[in-house]
PDB file of C-alpha atoms and ligand atoms in Angstrom:
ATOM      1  CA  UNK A   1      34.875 -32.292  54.029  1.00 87.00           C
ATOM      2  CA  UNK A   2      37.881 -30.237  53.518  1.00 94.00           C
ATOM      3  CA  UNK A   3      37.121 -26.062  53.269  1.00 97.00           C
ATOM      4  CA  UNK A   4      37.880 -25.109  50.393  1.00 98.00           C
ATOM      5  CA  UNK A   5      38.502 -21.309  50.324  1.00 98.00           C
ATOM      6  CA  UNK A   6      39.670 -18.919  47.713  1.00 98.00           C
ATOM      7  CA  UNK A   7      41.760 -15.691  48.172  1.00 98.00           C
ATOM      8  CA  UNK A   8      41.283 -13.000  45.685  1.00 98.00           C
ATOM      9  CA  UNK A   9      44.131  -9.664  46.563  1.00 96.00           C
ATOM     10  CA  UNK A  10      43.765  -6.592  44.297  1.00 95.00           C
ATOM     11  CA  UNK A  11      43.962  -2.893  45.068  1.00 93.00           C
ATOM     12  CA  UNK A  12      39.775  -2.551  43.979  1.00 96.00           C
ATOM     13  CA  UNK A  13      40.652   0.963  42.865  1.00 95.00           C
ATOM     14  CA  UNK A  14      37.617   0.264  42.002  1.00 97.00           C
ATOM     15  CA  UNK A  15      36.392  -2.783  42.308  1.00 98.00           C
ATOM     16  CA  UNK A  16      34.587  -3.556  38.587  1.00 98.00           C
ATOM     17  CA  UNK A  17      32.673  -6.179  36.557  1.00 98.00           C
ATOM     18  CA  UNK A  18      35.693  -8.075  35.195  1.00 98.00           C
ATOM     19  CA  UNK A  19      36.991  -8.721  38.895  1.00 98.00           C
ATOM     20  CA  UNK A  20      32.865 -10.079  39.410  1.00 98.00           C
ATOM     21  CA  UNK A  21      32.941 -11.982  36.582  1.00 98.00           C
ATOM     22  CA  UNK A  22      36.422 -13.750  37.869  1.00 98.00           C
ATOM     23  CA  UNK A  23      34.817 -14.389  41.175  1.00 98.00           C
ATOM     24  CA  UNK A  24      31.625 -15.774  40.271  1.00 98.00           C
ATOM     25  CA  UNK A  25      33.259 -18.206  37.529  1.00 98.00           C
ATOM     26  CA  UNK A  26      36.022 -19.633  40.336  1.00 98.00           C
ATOM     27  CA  UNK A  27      33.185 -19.821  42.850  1.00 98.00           C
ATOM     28  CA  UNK A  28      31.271 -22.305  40.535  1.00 98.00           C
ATOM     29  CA  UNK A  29      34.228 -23.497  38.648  1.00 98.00           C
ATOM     30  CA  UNK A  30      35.898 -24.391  41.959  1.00 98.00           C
ATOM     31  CA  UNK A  31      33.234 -25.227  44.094  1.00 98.00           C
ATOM     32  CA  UNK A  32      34.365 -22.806  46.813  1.00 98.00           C
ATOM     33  CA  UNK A  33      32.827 -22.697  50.177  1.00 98.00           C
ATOM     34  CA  UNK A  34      34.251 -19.078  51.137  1.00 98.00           C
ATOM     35  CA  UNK A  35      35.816 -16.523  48.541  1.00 98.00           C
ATOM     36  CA  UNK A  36      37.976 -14.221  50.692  1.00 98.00           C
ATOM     37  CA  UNK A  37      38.376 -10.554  48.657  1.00 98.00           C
ATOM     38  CA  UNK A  38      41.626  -9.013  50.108  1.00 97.00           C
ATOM     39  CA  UNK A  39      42.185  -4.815  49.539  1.00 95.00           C
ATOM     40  CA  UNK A  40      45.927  -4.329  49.349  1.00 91.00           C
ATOM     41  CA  UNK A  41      46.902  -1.916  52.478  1.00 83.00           C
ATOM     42  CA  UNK A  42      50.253  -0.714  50.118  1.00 66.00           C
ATOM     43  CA  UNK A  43      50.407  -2.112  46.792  1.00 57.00           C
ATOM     44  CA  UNK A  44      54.084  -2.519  46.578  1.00 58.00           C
ATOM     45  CA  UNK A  45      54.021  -3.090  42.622  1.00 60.00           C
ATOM     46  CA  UNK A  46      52.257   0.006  41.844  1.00 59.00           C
ATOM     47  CA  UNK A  47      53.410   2.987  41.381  1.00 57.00           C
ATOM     48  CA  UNK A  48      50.453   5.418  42.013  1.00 61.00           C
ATOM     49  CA  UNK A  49      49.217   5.960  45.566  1.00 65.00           C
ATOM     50  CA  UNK A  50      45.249   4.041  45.683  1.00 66.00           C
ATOM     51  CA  UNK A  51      42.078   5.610  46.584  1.00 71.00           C
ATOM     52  CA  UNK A  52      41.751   6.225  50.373  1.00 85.00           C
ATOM     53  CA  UNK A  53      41.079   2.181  51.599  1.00 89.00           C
ATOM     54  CA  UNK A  54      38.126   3.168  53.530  1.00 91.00           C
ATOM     55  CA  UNK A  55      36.740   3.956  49.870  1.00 95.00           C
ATOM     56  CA  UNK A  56      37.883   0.435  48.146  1.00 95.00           C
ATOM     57  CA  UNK A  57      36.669  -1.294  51.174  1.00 96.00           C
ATOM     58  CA  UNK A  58      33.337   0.624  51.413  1.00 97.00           C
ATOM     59  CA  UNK A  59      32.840  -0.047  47.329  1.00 98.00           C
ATOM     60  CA  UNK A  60      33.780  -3.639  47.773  1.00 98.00           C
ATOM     61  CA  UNK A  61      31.300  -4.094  50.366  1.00 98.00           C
ATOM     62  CA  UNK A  62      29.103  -2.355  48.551  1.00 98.00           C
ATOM     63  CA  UNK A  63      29.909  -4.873  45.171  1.00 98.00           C
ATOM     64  CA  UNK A  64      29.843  -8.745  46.691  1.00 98.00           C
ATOM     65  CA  UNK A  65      26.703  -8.072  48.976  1.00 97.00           C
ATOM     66  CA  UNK A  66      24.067 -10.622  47.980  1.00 90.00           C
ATOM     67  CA  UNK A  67      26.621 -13.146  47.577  1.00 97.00           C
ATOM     68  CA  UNK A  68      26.837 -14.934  51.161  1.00 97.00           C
ATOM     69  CA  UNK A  69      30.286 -16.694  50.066  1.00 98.00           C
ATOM     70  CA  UNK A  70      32.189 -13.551  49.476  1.00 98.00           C
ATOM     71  CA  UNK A  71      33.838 -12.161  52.397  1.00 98.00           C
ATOM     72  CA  UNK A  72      35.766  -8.968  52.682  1.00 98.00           C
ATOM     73  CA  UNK A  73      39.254  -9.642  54.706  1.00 96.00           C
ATOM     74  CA  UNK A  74      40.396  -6.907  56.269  1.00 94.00           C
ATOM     75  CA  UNK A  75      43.747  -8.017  57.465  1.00 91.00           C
ATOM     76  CA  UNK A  76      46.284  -6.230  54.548  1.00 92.00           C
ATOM     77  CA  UNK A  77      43.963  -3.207  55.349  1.00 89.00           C
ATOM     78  CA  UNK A  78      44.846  -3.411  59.316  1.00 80.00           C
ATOM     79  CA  UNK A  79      48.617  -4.565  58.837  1.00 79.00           C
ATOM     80  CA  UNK A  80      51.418  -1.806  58.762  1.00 77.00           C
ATOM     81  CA  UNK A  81      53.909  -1.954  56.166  1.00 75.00           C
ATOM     82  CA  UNK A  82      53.972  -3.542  52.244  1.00 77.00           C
ATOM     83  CA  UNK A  83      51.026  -6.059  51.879  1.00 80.00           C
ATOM     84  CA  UNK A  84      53.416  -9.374  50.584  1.00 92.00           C
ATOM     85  CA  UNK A  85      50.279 -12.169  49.362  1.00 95.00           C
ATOM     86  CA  UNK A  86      52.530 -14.528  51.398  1.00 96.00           C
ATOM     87  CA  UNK A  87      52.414 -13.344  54.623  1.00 94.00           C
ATOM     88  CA  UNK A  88      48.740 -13.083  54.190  1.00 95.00           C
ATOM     89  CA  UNK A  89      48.193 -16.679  53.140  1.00 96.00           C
ATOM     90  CA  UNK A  90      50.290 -17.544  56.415  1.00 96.00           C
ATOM     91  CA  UNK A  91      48.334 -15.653  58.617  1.00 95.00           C
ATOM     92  CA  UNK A  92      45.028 -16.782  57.468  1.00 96.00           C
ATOM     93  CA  UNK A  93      45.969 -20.447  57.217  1.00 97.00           C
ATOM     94  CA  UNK A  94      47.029 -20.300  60.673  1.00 97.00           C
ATOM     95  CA  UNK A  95      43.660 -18.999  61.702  1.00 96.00           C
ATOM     96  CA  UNK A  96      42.150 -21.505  59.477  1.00 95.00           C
ATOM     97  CA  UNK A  97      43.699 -24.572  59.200  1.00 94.00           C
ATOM     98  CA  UNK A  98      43.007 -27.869  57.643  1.00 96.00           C
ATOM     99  CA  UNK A  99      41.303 -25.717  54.812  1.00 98.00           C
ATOM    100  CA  UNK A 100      42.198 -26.098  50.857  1.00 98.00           C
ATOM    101  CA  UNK A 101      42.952 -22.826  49.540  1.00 98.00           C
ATOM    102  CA  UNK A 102      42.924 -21.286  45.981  1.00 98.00           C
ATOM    103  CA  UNK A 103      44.390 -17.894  44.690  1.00 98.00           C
ATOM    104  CA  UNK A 104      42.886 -16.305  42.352  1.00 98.00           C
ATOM    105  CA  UNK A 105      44.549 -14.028  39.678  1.00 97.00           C
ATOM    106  CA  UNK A 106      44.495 -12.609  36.269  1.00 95.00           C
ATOM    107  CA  UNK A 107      46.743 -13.224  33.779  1.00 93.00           C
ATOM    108  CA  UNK A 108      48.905 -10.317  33.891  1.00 93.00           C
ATOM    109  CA  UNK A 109      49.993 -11.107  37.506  1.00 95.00           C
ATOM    110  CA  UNK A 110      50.416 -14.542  36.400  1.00 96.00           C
ATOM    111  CA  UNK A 111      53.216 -13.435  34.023  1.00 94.00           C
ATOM    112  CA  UNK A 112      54.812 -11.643  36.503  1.00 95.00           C
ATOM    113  CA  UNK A 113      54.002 -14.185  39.544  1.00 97.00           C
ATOM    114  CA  UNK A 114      57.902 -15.307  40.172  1.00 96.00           C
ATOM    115  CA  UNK A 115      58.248 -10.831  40.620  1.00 96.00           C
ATOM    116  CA  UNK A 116      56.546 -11.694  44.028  1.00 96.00           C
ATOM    117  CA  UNK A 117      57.833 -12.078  47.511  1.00 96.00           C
ATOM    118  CA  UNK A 118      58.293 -15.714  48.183  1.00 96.00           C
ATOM    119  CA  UNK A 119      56.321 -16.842  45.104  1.00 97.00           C
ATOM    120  CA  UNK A 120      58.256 -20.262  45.854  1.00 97.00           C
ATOM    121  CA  UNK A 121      56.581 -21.053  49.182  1.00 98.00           C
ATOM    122  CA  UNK A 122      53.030 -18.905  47.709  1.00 97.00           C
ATOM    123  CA  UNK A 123      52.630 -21.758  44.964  1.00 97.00           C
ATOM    124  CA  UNK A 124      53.128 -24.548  47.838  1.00 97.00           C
ATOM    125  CA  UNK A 125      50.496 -23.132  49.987  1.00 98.00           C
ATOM    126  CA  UNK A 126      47.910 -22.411  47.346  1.00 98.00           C
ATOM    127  CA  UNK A 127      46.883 -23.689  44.332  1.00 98.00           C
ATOM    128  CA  UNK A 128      46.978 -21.191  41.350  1.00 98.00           C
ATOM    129  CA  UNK A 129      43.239 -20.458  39.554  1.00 98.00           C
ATOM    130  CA  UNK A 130      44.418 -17.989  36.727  1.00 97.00           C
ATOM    131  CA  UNK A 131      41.887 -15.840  34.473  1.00 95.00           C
ATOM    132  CA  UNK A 132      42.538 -14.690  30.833  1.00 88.00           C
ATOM    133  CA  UNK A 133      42.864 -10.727  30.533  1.00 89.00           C
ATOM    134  CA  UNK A 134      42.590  -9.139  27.065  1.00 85.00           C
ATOM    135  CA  UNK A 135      46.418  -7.837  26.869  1.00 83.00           C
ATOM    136  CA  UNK A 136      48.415  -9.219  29.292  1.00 80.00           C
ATOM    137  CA  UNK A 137      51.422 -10.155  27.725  1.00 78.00           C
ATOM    138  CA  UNK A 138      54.449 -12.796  28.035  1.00 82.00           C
ATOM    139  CA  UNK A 139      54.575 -16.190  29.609  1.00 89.00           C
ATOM    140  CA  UNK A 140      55.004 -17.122  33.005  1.00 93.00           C
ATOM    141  CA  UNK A 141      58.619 -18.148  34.346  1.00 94.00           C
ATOM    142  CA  UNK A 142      59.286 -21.951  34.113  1.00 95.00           C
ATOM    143  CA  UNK A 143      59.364 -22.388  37.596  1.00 95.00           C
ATOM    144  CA  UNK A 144      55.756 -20.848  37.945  1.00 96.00           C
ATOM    145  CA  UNK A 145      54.231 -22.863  35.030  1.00 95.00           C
ATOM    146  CA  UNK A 146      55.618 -25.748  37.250  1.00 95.00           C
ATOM    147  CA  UNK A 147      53.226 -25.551  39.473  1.00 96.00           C
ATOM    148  CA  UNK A 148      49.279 -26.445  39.122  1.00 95.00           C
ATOM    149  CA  UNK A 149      46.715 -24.591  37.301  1.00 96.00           C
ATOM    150  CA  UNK A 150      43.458 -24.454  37.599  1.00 96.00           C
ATOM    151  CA  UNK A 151      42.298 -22.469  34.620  1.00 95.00           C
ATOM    152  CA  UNK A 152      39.134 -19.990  35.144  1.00 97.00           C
ATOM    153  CA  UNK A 153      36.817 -20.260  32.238  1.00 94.00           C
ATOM    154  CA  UNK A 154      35.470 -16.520  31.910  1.00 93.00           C
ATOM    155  CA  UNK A 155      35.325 -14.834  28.436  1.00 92.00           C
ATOM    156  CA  UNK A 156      38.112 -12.415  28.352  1.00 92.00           C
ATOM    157  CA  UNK A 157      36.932  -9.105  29.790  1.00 94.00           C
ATOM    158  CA  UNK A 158      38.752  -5.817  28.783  1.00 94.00           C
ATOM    159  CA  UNK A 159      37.965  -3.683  31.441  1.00 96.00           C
ATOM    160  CA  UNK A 160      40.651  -2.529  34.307  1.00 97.00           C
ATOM    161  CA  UNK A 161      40.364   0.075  36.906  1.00 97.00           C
ATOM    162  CA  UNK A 162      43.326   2.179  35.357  1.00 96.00           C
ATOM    163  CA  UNK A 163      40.833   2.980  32.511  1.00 97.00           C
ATOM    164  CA  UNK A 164      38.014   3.829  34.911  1.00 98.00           C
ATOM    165  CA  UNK A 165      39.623   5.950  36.833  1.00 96.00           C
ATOM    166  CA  UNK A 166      40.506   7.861  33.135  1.00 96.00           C
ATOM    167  CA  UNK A 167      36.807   7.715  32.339  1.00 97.00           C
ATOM    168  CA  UNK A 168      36.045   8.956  35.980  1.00 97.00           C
ATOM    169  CA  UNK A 169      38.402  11.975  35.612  1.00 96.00           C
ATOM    170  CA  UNK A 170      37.666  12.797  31.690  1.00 96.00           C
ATOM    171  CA  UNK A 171      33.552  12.639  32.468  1.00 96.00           C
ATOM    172  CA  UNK A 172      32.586   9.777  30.897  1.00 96.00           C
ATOM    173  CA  UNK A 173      30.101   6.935  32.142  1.00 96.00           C
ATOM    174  CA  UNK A 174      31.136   4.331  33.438  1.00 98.00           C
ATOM    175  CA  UNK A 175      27.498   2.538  33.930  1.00 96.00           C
ATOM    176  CA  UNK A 176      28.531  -0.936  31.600  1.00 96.00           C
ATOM    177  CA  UNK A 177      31.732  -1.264  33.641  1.00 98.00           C
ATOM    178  CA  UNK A 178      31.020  -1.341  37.227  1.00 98.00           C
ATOM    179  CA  UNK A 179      28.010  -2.519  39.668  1.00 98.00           C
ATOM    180  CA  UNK A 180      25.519   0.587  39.831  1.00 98.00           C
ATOM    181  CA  UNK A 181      26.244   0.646  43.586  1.00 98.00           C
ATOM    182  CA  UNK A 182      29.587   1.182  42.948  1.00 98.00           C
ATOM    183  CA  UNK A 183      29.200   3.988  40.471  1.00 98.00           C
ATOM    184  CA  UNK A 184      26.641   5.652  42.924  1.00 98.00           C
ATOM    185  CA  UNK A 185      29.455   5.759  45.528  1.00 98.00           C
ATOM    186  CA  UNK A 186      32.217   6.826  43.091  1.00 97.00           C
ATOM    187  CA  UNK A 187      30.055   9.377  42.310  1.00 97.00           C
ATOM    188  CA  UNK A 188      29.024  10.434  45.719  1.00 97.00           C
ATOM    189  CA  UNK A 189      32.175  10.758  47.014  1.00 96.00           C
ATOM    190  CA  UNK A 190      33.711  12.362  43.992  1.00 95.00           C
ATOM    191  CA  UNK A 191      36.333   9.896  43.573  1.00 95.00           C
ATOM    192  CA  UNK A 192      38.782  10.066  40.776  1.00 95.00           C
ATOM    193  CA  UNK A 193      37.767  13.717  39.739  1.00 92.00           C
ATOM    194  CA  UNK A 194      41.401  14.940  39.508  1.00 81.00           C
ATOM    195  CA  UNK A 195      43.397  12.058  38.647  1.00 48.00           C
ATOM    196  CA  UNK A 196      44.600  11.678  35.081  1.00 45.00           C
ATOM    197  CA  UNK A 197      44.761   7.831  34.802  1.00 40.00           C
ATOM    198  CA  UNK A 198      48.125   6.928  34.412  1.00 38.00           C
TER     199      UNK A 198
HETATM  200  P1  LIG B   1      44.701  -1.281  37.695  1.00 53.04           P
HETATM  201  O1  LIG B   1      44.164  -0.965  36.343  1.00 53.04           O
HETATM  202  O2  LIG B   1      44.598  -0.172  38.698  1.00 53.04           O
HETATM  203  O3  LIG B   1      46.093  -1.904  37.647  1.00 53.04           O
HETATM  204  P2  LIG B   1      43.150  -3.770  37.785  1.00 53.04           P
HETATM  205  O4  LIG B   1      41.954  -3.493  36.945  1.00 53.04           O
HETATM  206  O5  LIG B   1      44.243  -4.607  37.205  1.00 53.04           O
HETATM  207  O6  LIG B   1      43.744  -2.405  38.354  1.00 53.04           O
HETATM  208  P3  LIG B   1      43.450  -4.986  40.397  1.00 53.04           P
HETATM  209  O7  LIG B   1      42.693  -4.615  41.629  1.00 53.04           O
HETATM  210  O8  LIG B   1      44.875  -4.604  40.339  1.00 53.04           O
HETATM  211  O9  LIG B   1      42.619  -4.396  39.139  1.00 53.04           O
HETATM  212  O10 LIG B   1      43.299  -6.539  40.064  1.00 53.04           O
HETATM  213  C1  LIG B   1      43.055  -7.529  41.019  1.00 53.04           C
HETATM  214  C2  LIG B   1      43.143  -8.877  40.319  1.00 53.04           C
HETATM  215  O11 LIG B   1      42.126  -8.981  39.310  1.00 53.04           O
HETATM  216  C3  LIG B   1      44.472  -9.153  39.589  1.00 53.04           C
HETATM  217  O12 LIG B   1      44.827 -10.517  39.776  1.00 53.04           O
HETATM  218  C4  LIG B   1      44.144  -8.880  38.136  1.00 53.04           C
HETATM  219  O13 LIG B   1      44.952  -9.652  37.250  1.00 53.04           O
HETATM  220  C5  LIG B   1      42.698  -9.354  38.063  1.00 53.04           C
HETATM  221  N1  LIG B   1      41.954  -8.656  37.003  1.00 53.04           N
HETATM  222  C6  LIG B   1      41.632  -7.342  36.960  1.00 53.04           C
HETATM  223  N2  LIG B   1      40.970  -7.044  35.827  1.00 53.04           N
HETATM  224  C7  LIG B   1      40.864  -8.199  35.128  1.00 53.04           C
HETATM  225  C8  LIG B   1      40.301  -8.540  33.839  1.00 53.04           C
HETATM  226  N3  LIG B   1      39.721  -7.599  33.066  1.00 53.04           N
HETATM  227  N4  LIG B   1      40.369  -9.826  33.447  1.00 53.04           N
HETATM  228  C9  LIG B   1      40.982 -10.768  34.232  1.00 53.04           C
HETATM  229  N5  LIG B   1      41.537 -10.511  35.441  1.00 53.04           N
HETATM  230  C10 LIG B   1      41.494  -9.243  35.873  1.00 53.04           C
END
């Protein structure tokens, strides 16, 4: 039977519930064998420099334990320069072929999926599985919506990192919004203390 594998990229900064919830859903929804969770080395679309990736790997360790089909893939982490989705893909379906592979996004980077480096030859190597985000806005380019969708079925979750990272550095909790683990390390490590959320 064909692998079929599932590639989820974000800059986990942190890693919260709605990105869980997203996960979960596409492993059932999608019968995955293997759900690949990719840290961003350098997030080329964004303009404020991420938490230290030893912390967004340690917390996303720390977030899909227990589930033996998530995997944490290392290799935007380890590679020098911008981290283009494309070049990942490539690499990893040259390690392992013959597999069916799945990427997994929110809505908001759906929108702005023809933005991306390549996007042409990303929606021939993977089929799209796209969540619904409270707020994202605008439609996807015609030559996106061209290509297949698998549609994740998760109720619409407004959480996003920006807005932790606001509650991290203003004092407030952040218990409802990210895996206790997760909010033990934040905590521990005194992450986000100084930023102002932007
Ligand atoms: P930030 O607020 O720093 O921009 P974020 O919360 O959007 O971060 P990312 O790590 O950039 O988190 O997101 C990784 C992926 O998860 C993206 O494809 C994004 O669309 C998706 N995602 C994040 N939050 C949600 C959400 N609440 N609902 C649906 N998809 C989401």
């Amino acid at each position: 039977m064909t692998r079929r594998i599932g590639l989820f990229g974000g800059s986990f900064d942190p890693v919260h519930n709605a990105h869980l919830a997203l996960a979960r859903q596409a492993l059932r929804q999608l019968a995955l064998d293997e759900l690949r969770w990719v840290p961003a080395g350098h997030a080329w679309q964004k303009a404020q420099a991420p938490a230290a990736a030893v912390h967004r790997a340690a917390m996303l360790r720390l977030a899909i334990a227990g589930e033996p089909r998530f995997v944490l893939e290392r290799c935007e982490l380890d590679r020098p320069g911008p981290s283009y989705t494309v070049d990942t893909l490539r690499e990893l379906q040259t390690a392992t072929p013959g597999a069916q592979w799945f990427l997994l996004i929110g809505q908001d980077q759906y929108a702005g999926l023809h933005t991306w480096h390549r996007f042409d030859e990303l929606l021939r190597r993977a089929t799209l599985a796209v969540a619904l985000r409270p707020g994202a806005a605008g439609q996807a380019d015609a030559r996106v919506r061209a290509a297949p969708v698998q549609p994740i079925a998760m109720p619409p979750m407004a959480v996003s990192a920006t807005d932790i990272r606001a509650r991290v550095a203003a004092g407030a909790g952040i218990a409802d919004l990210v895996p206790p683990a997760v909010a033990d390390y934040i905590d521990q490590h005194r992450l986000y203390r100084g930023e102002t959320g932007s």
